[in-house]
mmCIF file of N, CA and C in Angstrom:
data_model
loop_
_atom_site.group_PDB
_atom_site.id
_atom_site.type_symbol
_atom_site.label_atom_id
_atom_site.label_comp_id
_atom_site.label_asym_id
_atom_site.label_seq_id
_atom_site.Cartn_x
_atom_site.Cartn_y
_atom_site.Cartn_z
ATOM 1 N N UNK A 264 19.225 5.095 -12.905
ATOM 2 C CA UNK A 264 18.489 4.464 -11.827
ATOM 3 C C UNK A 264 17.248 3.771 -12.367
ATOM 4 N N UNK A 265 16.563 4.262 -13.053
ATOM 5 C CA UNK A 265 15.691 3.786 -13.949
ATOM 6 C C UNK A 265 15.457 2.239 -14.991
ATOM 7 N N UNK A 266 16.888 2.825 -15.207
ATOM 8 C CA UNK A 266 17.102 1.444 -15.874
ATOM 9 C C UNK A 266 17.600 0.283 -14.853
ATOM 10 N N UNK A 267 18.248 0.532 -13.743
ATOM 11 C CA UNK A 267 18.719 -0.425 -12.691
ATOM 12 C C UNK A 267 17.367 -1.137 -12.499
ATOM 13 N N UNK A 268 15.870 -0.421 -12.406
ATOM 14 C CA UNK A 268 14.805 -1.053 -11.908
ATOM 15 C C UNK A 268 14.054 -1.464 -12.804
ATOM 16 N N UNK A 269 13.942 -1.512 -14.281
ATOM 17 C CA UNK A 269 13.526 -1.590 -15.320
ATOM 18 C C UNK A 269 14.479 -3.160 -15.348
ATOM 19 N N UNK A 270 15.917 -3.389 -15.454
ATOM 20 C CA UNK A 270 16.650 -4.750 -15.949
ATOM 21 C C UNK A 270 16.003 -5.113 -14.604
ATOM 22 N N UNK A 271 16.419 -5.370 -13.309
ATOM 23 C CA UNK A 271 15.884 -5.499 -12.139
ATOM 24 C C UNK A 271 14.292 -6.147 -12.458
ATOM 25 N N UNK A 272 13.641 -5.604 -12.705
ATOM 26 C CA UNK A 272 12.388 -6.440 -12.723
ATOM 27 C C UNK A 272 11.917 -7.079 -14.134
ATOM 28 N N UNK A 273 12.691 -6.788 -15.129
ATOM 29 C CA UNK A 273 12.938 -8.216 -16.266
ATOM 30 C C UNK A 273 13.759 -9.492 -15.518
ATOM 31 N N UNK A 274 14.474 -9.518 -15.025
ATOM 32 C CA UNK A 274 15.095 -10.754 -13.944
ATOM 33 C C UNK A 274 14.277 -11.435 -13.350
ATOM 34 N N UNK A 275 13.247 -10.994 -12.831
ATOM 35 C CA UNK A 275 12.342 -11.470 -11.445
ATOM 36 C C UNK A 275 11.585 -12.388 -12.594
ATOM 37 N N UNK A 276 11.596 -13.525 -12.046
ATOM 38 C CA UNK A 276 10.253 -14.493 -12.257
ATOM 39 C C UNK A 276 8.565 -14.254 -12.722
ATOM 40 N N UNK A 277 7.809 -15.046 -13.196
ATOM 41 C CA UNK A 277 6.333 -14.644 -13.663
ATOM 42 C C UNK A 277 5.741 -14.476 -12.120
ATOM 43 N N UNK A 278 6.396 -15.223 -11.516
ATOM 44 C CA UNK A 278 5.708 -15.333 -9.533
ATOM 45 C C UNK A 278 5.876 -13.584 -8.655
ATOM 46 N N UNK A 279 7.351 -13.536 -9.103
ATOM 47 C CA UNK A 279 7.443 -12.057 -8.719
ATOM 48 C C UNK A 279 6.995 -11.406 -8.838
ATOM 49 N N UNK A 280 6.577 -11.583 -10.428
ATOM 50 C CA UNK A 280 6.036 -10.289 -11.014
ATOM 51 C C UNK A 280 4.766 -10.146 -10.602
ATOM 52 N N UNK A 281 3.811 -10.661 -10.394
ATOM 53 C CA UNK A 281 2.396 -11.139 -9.999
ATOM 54 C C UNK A 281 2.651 -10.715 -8.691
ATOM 55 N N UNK A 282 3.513 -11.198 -8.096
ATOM 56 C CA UNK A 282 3.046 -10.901 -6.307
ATOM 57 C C UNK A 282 3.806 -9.192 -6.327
ATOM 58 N N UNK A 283 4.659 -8.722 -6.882
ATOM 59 C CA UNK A 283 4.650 -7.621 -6.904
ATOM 60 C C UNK A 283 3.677 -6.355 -7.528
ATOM 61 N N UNK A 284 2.765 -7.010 -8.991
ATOM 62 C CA UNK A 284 1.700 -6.027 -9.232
ATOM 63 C C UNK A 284 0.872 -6.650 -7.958
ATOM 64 N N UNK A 285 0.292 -7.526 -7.443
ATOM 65 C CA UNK A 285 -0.711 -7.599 -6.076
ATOM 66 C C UNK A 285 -0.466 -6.771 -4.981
ATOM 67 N N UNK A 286 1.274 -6.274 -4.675
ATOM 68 C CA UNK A 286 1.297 -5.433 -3.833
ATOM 69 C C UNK A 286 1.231 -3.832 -3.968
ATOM 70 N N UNK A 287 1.618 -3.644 -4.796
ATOM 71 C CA UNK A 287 0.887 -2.672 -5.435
ATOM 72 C C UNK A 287 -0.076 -2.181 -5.609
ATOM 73 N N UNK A 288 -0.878 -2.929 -6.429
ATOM 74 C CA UNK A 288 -2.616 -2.845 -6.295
ATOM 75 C C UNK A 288 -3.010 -2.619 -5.116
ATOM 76 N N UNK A 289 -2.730 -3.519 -3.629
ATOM 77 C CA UNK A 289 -2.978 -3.377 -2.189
ATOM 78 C C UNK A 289 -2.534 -2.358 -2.154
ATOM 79 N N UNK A 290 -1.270 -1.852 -2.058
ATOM 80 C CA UNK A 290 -0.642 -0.337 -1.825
ATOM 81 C C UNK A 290 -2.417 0.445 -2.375
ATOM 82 N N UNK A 291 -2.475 0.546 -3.400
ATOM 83 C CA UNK A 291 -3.331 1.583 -3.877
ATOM 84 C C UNK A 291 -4.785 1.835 -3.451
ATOM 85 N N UNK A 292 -4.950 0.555 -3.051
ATOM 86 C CA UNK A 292 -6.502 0.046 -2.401
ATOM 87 C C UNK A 292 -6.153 1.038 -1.173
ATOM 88 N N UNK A 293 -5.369 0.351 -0.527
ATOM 89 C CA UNK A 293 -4.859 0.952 1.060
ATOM 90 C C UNK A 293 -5.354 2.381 1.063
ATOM 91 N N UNK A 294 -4.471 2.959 0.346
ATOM 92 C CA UNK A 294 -4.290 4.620 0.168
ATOM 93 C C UNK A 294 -5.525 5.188 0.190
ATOM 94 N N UNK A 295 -6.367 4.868 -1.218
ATOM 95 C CA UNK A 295 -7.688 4.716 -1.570
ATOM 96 C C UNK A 295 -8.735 5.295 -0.424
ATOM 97 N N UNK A 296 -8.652 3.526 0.341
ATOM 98 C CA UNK A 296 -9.455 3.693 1.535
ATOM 99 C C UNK A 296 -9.486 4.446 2.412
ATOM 100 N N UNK A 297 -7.709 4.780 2.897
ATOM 101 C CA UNK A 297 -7.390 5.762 4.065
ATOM 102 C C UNK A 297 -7.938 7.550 3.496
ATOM 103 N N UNK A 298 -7.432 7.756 2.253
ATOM 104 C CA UNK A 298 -8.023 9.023 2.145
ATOM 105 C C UNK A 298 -9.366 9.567 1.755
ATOM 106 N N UNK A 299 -10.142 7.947 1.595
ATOM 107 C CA UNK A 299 -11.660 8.313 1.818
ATOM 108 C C UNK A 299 -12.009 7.897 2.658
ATOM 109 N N UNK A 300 -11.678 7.316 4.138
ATOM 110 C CA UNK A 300 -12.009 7.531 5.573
ATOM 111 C C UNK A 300 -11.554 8.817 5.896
ATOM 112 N N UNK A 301 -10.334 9.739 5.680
ATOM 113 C CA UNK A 301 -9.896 11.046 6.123
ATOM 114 C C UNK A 301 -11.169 12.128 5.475
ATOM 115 N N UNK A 302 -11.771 11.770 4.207
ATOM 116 C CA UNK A 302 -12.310 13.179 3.703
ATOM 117 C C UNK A 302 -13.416 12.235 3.534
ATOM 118 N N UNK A 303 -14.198 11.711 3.789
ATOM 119 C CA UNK A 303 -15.386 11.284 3.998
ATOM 120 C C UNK A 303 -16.510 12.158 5.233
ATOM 121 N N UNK A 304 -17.036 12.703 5.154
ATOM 122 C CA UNK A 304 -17.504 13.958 6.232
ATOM 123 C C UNK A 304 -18.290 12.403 7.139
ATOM 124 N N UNK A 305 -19.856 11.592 6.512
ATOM 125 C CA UNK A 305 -20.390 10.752 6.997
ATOM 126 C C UNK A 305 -19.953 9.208 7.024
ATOM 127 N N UNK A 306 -18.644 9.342 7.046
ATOM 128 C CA UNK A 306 -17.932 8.067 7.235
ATOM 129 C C UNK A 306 -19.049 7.130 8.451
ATOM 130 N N UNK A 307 -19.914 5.606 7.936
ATOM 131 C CA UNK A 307 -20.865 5.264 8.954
ATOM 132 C C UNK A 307 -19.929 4.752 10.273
ATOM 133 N N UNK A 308 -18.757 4.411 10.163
ATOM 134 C CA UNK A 308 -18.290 3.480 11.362
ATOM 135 C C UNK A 308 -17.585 4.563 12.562
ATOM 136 N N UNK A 309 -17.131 5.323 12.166
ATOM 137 C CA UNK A 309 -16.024 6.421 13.472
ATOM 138 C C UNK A 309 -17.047 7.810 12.897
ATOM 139 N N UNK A 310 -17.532 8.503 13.687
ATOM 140 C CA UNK A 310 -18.634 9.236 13.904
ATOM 141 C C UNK A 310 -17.851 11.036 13.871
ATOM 142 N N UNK A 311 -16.338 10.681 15.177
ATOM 143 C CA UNK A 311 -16.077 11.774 15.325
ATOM 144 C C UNK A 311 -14.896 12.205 14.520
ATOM 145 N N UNK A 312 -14.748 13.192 14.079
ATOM 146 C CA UNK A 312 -13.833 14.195 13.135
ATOM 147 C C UNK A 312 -12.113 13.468 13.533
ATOM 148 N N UNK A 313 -11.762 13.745 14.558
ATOM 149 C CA UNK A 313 -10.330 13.279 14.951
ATOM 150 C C UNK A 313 -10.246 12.046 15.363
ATOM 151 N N UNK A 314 -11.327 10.532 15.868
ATOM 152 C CA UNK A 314 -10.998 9.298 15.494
ATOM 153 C C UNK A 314 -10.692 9.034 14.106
ATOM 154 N N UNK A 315 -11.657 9.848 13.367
ATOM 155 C CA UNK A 315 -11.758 9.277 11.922
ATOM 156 C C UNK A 315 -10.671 9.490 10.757
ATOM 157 N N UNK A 316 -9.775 10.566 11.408
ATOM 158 C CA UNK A 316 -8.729 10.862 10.207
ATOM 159 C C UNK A 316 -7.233 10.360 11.165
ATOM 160 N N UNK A 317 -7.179 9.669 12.336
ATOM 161 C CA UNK A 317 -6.494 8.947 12.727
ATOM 162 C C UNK A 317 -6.616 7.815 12.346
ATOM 163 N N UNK A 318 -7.487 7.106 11.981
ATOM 164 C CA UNK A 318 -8.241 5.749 11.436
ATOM 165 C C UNK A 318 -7.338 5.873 10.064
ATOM 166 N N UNK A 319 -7.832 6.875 8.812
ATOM 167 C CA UNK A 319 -7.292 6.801 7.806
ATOM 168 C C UNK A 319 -6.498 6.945 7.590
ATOM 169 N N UNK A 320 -4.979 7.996 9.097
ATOM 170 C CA UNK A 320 -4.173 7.978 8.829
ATOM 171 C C UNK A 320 -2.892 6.662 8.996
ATOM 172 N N UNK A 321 -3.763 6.163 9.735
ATOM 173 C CA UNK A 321 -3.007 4.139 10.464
ATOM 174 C C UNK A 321 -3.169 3.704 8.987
ATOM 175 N N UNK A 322 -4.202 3.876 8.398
ATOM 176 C CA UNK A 322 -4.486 3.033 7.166
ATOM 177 C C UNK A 322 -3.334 3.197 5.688
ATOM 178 N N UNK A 323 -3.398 4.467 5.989
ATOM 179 C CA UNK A 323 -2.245 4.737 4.922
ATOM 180 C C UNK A 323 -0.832 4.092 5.451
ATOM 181 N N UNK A 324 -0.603 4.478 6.467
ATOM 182 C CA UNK A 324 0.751 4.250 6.922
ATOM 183 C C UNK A 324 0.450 2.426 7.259
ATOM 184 N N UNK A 325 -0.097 1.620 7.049
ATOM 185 C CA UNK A 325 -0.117 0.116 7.080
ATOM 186 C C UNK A 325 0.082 0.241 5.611
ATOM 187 N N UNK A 326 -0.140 0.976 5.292
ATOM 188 C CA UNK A 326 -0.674 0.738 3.484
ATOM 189 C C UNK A 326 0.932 0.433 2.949
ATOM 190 N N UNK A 327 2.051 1.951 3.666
ATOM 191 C CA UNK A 327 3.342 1.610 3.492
ATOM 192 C C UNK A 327 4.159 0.765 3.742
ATOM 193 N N UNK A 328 3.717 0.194 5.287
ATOM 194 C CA UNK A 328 4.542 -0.831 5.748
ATOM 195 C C UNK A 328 4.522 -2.033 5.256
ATOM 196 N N UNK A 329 3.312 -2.542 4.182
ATOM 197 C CA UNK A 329 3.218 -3.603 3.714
ATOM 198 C C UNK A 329 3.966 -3.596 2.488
ATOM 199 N N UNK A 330 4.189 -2.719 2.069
ATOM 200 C CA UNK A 330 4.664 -2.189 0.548
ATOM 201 C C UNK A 330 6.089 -2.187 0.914
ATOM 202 N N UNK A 331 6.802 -1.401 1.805
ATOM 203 C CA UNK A 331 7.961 -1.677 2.445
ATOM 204 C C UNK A 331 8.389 -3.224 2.756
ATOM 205 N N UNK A 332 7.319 -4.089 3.532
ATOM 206 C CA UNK A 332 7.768 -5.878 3.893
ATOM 207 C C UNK A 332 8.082 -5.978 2.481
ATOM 208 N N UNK A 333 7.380 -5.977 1.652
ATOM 209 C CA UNK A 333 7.036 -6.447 0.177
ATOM 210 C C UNK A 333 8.358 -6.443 -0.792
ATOM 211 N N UNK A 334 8.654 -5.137 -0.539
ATOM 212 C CA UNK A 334 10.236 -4.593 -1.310
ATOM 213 C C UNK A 334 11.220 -5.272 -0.881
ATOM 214 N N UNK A 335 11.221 -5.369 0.844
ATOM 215 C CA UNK A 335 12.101 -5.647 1.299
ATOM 216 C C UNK A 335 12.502 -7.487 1.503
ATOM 217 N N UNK A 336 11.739 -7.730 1.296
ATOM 218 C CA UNK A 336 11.496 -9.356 1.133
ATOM 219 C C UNK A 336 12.132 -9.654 -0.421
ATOM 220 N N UNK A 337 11.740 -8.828 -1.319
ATOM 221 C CA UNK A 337 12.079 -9.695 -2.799
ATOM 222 C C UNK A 337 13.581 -8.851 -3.230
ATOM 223 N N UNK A 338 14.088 -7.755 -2.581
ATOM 224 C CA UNK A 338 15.328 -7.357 -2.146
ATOM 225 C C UNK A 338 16.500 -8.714 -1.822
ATOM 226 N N UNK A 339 16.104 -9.232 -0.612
ATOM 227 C CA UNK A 339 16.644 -10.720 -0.040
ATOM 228 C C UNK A 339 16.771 -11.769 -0.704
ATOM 229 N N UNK A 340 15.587 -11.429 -1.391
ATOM 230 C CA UNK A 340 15.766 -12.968 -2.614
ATOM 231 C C UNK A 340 16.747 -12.983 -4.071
#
């Protein structure tokens, strides 16, 4: 399986490859952010305990769905 995704992304273009480390990187930013809005005690913008780890938890889970479009888009191509 490894190697399926290893030849798999020697195939892909210099464009691919670039817009796939960018989504990535975003993936990681995403994550990043969401689990330091969740464990951030004085987070300045959402004040209370259960807005604020609903906040980071939307954030993560956008974090996937973009990472998911992302896969699933250069899948098609």
């Amino acid at each position: 399986m490894i190697n399926k995704l290893i030849s798999n992304y020697k195939k892909k273009s210099l464009k691919e490859r670039f817009l796939l480390f960018i989504g990535v990187l975003f993936l990681m930013i995403y994550l990043t952010l969401g689990v330091l809005v969740i464990f951030w005690k004085n987070f300045p913008l959402i004040k209370q305990t259960n807005y604020r780890i609903a906040f980071g938890f939307l954030v993560i889970v956008y974090a996937f769905f973009r990472f998911w479009r992302l896969i699933k888009t250069e899948d098609e191509n």
